[in-house]
Coordinates of C-alpha atoms in Angstrom, one line a residue:
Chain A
X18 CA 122.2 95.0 138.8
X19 CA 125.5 93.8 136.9
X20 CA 126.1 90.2 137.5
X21 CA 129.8 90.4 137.6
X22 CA 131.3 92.0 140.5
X23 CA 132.5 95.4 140.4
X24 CA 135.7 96.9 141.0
X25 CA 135.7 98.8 144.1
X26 CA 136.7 102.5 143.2
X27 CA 135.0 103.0 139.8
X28 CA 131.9 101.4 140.9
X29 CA 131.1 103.2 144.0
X30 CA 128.6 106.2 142.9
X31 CA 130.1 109.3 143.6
X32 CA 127.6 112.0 145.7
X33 CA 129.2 115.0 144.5
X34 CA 128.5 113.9 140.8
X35 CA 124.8 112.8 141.7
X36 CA 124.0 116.3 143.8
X37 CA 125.3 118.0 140.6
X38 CA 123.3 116.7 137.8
X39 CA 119.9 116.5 140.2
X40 CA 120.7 120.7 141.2
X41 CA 122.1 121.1 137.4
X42 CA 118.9 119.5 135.8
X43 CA 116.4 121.2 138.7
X44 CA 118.1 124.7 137.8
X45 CA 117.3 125.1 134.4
X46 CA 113.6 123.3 134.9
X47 CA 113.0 126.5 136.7
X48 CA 114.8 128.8 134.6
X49 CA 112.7 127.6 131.6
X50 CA 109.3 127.3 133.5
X51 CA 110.2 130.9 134.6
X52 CA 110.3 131.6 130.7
X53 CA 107.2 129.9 129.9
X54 CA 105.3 131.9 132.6
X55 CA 106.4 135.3 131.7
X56 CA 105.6 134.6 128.0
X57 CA 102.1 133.4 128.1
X58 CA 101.2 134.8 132.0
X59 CA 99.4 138.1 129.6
X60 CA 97.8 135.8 127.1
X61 CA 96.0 133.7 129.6
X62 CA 94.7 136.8 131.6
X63 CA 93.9 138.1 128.3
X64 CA 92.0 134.6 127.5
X65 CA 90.1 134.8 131.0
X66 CA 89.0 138.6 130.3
X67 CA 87.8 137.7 127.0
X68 CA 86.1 134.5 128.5
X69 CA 83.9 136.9 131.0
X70 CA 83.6 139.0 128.7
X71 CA 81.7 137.0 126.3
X72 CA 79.7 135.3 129.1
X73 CA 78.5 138.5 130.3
X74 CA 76.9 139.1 127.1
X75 CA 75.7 135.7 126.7
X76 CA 73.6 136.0 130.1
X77 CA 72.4 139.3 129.7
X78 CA 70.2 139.0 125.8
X79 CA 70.0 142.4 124.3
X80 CA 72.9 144.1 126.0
X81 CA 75.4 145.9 123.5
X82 CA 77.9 146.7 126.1
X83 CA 78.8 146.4 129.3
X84 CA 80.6 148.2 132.5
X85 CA 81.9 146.7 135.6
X86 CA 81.0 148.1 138.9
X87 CA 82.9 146.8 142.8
X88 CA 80.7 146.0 144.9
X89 CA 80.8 148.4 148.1
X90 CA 78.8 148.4 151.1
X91 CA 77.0 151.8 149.9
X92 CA 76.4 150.5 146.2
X93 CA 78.3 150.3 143.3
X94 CA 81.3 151.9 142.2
X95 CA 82.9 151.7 138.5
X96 CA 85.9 149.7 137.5
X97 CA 87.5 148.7 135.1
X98 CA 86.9 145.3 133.9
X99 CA 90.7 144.0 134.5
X100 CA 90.7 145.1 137.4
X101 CA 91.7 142.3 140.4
X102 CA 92.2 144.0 143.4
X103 CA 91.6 141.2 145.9
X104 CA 88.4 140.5 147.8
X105 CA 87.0 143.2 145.4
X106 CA 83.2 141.8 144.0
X107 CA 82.1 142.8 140.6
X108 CA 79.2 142.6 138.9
X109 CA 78.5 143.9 135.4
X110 CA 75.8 146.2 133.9
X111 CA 74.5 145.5 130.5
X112 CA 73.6 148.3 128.3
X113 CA 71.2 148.4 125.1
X114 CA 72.2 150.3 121.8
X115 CA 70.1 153.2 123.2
X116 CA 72.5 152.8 126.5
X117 CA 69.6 152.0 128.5
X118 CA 70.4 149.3 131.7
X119 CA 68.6 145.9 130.1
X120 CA 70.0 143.8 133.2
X121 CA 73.5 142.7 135.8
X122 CA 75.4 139.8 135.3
X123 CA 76.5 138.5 139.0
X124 CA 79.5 135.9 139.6
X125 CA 78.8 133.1 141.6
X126 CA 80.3 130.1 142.9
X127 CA 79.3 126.7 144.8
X128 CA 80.4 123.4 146.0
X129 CA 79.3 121.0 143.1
X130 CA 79.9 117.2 143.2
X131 CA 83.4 117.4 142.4
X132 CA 85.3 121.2 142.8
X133 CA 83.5 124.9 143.4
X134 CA 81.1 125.7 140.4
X135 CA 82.0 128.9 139.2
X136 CA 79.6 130.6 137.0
X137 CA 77.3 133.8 136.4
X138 CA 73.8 134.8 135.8
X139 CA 72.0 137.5 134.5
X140 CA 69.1 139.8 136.3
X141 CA 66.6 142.2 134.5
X142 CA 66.1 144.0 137.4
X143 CA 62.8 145.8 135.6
X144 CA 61.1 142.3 135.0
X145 CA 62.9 140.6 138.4
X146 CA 64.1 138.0 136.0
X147 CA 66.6 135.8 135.3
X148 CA 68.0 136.4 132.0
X149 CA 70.6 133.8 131.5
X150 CA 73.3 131.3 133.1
X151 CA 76.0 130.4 132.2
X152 CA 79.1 128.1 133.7
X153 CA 82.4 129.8 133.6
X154 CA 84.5 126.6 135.6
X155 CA 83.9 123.4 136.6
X156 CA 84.7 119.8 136.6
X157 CA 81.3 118.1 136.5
X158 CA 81.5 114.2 135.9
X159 CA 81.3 114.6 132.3
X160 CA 78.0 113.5 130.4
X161 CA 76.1 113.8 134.1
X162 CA 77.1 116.6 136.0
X163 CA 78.3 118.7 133.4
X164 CA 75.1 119.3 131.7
X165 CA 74.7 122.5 134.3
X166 CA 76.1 123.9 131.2
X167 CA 74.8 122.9 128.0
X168 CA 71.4 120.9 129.0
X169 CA 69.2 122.7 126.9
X170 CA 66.4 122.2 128.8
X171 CA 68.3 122.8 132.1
X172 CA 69.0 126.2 130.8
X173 CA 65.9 127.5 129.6
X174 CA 65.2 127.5 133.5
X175 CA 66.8 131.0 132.6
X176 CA 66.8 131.6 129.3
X177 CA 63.7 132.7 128.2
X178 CA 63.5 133.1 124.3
X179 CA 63.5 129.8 123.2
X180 CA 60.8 128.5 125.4
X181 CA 57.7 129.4 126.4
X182 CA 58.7 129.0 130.3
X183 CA 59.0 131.7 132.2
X184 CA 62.5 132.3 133.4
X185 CA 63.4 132.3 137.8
X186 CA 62.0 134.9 139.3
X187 CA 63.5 137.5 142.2
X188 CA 61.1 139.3 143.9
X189 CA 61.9 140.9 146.7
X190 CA 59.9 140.9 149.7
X191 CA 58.1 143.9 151.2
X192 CA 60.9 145.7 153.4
X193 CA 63.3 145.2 149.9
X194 CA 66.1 143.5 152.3
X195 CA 65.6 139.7 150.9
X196 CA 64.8 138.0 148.1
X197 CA 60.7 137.3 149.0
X198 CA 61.2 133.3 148.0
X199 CA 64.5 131.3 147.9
X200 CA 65.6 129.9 144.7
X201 CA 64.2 126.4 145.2
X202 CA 65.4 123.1 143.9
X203 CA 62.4 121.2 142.0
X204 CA 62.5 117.5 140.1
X205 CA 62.7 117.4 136.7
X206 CA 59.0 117.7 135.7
X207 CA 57.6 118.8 138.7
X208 CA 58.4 122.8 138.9
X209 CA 55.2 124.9 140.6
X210 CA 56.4 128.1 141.4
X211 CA 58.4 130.6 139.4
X212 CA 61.3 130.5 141.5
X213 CA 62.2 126.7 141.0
X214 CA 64.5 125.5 139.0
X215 CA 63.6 122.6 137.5
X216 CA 66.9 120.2 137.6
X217 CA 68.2 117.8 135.5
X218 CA 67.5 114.1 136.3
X219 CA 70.9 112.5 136.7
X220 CA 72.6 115.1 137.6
X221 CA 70.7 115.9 140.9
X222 CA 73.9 117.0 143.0
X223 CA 75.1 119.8 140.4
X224 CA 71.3 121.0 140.0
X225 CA 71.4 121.9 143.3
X226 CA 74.9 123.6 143.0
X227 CA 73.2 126.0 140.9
X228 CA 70.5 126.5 142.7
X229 CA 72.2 126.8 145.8
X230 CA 75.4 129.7 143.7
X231 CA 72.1 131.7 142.7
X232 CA 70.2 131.8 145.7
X233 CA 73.1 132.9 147.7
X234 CA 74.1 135.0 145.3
X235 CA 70.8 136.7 144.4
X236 CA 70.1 137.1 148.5
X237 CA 72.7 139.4 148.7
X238 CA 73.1 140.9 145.3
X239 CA 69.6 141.5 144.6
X240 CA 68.7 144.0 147.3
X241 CA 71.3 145.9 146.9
X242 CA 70.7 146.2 143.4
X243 CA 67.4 147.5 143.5
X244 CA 68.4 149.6 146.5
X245 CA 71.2 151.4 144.5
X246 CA 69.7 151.1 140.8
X247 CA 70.4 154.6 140.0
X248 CA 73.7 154.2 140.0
X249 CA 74.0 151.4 137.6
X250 CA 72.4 153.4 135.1
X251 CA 74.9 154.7 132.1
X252 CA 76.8 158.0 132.6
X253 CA 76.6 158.2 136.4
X254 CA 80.1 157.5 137.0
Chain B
X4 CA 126.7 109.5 115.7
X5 CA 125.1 108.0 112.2
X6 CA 121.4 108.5 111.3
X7 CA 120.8 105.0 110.8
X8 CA 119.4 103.6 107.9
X9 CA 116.3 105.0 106.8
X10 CA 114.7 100.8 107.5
X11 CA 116.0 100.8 110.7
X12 CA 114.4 104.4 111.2
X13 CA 111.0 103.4 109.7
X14 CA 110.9 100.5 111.6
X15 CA 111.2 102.1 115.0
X16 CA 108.7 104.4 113.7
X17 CA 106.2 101.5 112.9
X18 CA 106.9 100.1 116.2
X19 CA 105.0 102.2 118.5
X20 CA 102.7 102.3 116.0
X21 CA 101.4 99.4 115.6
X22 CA 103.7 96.3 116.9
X23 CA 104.2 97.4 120.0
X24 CA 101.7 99.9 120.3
X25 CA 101.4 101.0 124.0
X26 CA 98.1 101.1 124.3
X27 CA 96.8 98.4 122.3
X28 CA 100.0 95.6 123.2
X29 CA 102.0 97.1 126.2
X30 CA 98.8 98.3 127.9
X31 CA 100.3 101.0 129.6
X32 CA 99.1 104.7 129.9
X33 CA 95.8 103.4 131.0
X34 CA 94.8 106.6 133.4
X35 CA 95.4 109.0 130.5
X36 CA 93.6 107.0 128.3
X37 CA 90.5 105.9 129.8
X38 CA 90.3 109.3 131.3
X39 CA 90.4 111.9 128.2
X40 CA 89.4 109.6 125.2
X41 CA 85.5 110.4 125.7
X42 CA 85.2 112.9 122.5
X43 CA 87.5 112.8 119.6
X44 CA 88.9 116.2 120.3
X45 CA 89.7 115.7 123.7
X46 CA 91.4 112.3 122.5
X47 CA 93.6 114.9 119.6
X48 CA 94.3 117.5 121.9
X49 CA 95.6 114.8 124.5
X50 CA 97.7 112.9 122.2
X51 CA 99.3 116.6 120.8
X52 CA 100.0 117.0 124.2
X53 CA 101.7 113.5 124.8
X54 CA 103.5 113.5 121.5
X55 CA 105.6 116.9 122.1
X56 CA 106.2 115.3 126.0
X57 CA 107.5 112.2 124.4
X58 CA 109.4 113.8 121.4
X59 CA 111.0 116.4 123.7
X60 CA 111.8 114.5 126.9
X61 CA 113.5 111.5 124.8
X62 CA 115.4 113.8 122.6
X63 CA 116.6 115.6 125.6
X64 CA 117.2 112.5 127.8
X65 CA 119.4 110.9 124.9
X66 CA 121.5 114.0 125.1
X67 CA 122.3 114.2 128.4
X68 CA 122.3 110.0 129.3
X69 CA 125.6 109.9 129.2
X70 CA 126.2 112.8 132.2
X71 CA 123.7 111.3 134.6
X72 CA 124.9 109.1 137.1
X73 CA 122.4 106.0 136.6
X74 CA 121.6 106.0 140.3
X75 CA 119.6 109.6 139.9
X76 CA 118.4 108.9 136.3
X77 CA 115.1 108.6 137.1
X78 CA 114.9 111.3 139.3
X79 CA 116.6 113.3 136.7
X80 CA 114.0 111.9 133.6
X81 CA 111.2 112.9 135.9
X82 CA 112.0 116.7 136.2
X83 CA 113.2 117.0 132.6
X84 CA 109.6 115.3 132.0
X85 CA 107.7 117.6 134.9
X86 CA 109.3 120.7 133.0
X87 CA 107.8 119.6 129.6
X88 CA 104.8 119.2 131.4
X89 CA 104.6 122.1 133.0
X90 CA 105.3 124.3 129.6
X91 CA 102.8 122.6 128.2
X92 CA 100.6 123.1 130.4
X93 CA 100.8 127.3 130.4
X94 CA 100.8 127.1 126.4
X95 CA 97.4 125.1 126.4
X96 CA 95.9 128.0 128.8
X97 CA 97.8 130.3 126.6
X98 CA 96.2 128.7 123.4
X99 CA 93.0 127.6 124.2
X100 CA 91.2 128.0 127.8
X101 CA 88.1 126.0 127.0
X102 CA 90.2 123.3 126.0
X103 CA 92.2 123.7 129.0
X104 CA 89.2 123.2 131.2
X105 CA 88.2 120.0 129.3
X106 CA 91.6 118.6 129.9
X107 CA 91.7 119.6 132.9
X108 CA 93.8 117.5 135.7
X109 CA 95.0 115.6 133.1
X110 CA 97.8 117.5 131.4
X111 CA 100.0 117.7 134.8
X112 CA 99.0 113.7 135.2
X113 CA 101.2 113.5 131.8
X114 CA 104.0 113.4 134.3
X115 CA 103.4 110.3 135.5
X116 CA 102.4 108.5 132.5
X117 CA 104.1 105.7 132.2
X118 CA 104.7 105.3 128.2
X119 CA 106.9 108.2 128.4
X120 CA 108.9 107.4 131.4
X121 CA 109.0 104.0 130.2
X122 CA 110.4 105.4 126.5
X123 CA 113.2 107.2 128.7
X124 CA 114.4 104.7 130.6
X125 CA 113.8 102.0 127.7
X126 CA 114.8 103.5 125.0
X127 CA 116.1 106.9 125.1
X128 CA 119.2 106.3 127.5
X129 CA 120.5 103.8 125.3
X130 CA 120.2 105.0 122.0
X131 CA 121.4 108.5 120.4
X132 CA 119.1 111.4 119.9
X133 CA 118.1 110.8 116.7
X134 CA 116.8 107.2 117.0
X135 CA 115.0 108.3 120.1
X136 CA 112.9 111.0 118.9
X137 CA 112.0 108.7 116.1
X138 CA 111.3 106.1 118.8
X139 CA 109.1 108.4 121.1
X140 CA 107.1 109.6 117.9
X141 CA 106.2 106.8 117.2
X142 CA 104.9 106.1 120.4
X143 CA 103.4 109.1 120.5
X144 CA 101.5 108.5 117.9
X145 CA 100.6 105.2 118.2
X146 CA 99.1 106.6 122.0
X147 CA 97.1 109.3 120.0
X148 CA 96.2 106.9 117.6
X149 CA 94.2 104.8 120.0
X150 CA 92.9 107.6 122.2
X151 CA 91.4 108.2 118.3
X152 CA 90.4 105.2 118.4
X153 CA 88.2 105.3 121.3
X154 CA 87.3 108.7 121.4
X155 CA 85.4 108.2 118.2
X156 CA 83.5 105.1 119.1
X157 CA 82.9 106.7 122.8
X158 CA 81.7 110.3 121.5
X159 CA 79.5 108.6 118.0
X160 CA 77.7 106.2 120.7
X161 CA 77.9 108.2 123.8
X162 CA 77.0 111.7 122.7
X163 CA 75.1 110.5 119.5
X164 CA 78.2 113.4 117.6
X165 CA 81.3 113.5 115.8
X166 CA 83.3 116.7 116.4
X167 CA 81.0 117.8 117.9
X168 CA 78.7 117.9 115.2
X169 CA 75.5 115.5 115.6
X170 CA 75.0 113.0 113.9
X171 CA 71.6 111.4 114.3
X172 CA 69.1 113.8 114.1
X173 CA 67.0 115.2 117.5
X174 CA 65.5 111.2 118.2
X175 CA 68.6 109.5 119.1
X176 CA 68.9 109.0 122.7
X177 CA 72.8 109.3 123.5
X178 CA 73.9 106.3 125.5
X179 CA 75.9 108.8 128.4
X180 CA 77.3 105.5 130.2
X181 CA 79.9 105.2 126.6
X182 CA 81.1 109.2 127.8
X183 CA 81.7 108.0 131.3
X184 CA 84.5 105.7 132.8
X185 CA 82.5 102.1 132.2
X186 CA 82.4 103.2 128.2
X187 CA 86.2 103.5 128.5
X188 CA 86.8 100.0 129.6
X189 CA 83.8 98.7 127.1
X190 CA 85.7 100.2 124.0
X191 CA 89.1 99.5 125.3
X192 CA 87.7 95.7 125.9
X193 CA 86.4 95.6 122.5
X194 CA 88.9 97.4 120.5
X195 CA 91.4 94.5 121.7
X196 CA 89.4 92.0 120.8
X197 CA 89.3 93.5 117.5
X198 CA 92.8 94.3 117.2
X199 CA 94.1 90.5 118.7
X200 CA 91.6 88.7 116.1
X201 CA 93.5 90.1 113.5
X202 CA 96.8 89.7 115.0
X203 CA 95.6 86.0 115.6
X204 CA 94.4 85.5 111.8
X205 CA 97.6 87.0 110.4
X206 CA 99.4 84.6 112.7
X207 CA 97.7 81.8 110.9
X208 CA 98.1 83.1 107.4
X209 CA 101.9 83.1 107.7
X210 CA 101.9 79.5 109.4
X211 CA 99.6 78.2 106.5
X212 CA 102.3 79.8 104.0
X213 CA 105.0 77.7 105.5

């Protein structure tokens, strides 16, 4: 670097000096990440909650408030909505003012185009409807993919009070163990049956995603839903 | 250490600003910028992000250039800037979760953007603390400036809005190609254009004045 030679001693770097400042410098980086982890590590739980919170309300029109319930292999079992005991699967029952069950908002997640799709959806399981979608993560090419979430048309493939459309329907088949049709996939403009979703053109890969998140949701979900209903009703617990 | 005079101050301020604006003259920062300036409040939240980085990381790289050994000072800008970084990152979440998501990969990329290491190793190890905060604001918002810049044009054209809020009634057809990467370099493209016309013309003025 410096053009005029230097002296021998005071121009060697020293080691000991260098190992110093890099461990000095690294030590309080963690000390202070540390810090900022403790003080917002509540808040952003708290921001998740609320998050879920308000989707579960957006996907499930009518409902006035809401329990969770772990999913079990002999039904449903209340929680409490914080809690994140792993592998655990919650859904969430939607209650009216009256506290009668208007419908059950499932998570789901699939592969999109670029990371897992994370959303939920809500189910009437009187009408066998879908009530609503919504997308709780992703990272959908914006402009394209990420109109899964806000394609007004897209969504009124399960929102049914702004259109005339009837939302996806689950039916289950005769023996109740399966959903009677897969959620199916269909062009923009070209829907038949009432369990296609009609996708958006351009964004042909994430369609799918949500097509594919609800029907391998709903297969399993669905059943056991209407298997175990009575216990999703209010004031069983 | 003396605070300078406040002409000196100003003009290092101005600097980033406009003469030697990184984004519009030094070019650098490109990722970041292309990337996040598809909607104006993308384009604010980014630059926020970048300014505090900047401020923080030059202030605090001022104060200790004269205890690192110059053959680890890179190593040693790039934690004190990973830390930042990282802080910032868990107040975004902390603030703002949607917002988070929008931003998404590209709040830890402020790492490696190169307009703040570049302010470090430029400017902040050879000038005191004061200077360089003034230096790295500047900078900072210069960078925010034209993310501004471009996340208007791209989110007006592109999503047919401003804020968010439309502009041109249900018939307008949003041109989506202005939201996605090839609307970055077409704005970038014709922003300099712009911005080298009028440096060009000025140029001219002066020379005609002699």
């Amino acid at each position: 670097m410096s053009n005029t030679p230097a002296a021998p001693k005071a121009g060697q770097p020293n080691s000991l000096h260098m190992i110093a400042t890099l461990g000095g410098v690294s030590f309080l980086s963690g000390f202070l990440i540390f810090f900022a982890v403790q003080a917002t590590e509540a808040g952003i739980k708290q921001n998740k909650l609320e998050q879920l919170r308000g989707a579960v309300f957006e996907v499930l029109p009518g409902a006035a408030s809401s329990q969770a319930f772990a999913v079990e292999d002999k039904g449903f079992r209340p929680v409490e909505v914080d809690d994140s005991t792993p592998g655990m699967k919650k859904v969430y029952a939607g209650y009216d003012e009256s506290g009668k069950l208007v419908g059950v908002a499932i998570e789901a997640a699939a592969q999109g185009y670029s990371d897992v799709i994370r959303g939920i959806y809500g189910y009437d399981p009187a009408a066998k409807r879908v009530t609503g979608f919504m997308v709780l993560q992703s990272s959908e090419t914006p402009g394209l993919g990420d109109r899964i979430g806000n394609d007004p048309e897209f969504l009124a493939n399960f929102f049914s009070s702004d259109t005339s459309k009837d939302t996806i329907s689950l039916e289950l088949n005769a023996d109740g163990g399966s959903l009677a049709h897969n959620v199916e996939f269909a062009k923009n403009g070209e829907k038949s049956d009432p369990w296609q979703v009609e996708g958006i053109s351009g964004a042909t890969i994430s369609s799918k995603a949500v097509v594919r998140m609800l029907n391998n949701s709903a297969q399993e979900a669905v059943p056991l839903i209407q298997a175990h209903l009575d216990q999703l009703q209010k004031g069983t617990s | 250490m003396a605070q300078g005079n406040p002409a000196t101050t100003m003009d290092e301020f101005m600097k980033g600003l406009w003469r030697e604006n990184p984004v519009f003259v030094m070019l650098i920062g490109m990722c970041p910028t292309m990337a996040v300036s598809n909607t104006v409040i993308n384009s604010l939240a980014m630059g926020a992000c970048a300014i505090f980085v900047l401020v923080m990381s030059s202030a605090v790289v001022s104060l200790i250039r004269k205890l690192v050994p110059k053959e680890v000072r890179i190593a040693t800008f790039i934690v004190v800037i990973a830390t930042l970084v990282t802080i910032v990152d868990y107040v975004m979440q902390y603030i703002s979760l949607p917002l988070y998501q929008a931003l998404g990969v590209f709040i830890p990329l402020i790492v490696v953007n190169c307009i703040i290491l570049a302010r470090a190793e430029v400017f902040a190890s050879r000038n005191n603390v004061w200077l360089s905060s003034v230096d790295a604001l500047g900078m900072g918002v210069g960078f925010t400036f034209a993310l501004l810049c471009l996340g208007t044009v791209r989110e007006i054209i592109g999503k047919g809005a401003i804020l968010g809020i439309p502009l041109f009634g249900p018939n307008f057809e949003p041109w989506s190609v202005m939201v996605l990467p090839p609307g970055g370099f077409f704005t970038l493209g014709s922003w300099l254009l712009f911005f080298n016309w009028l440096r060009e013309r000025r140029a001219r003025k002066l020379k005609k004045a002699e």
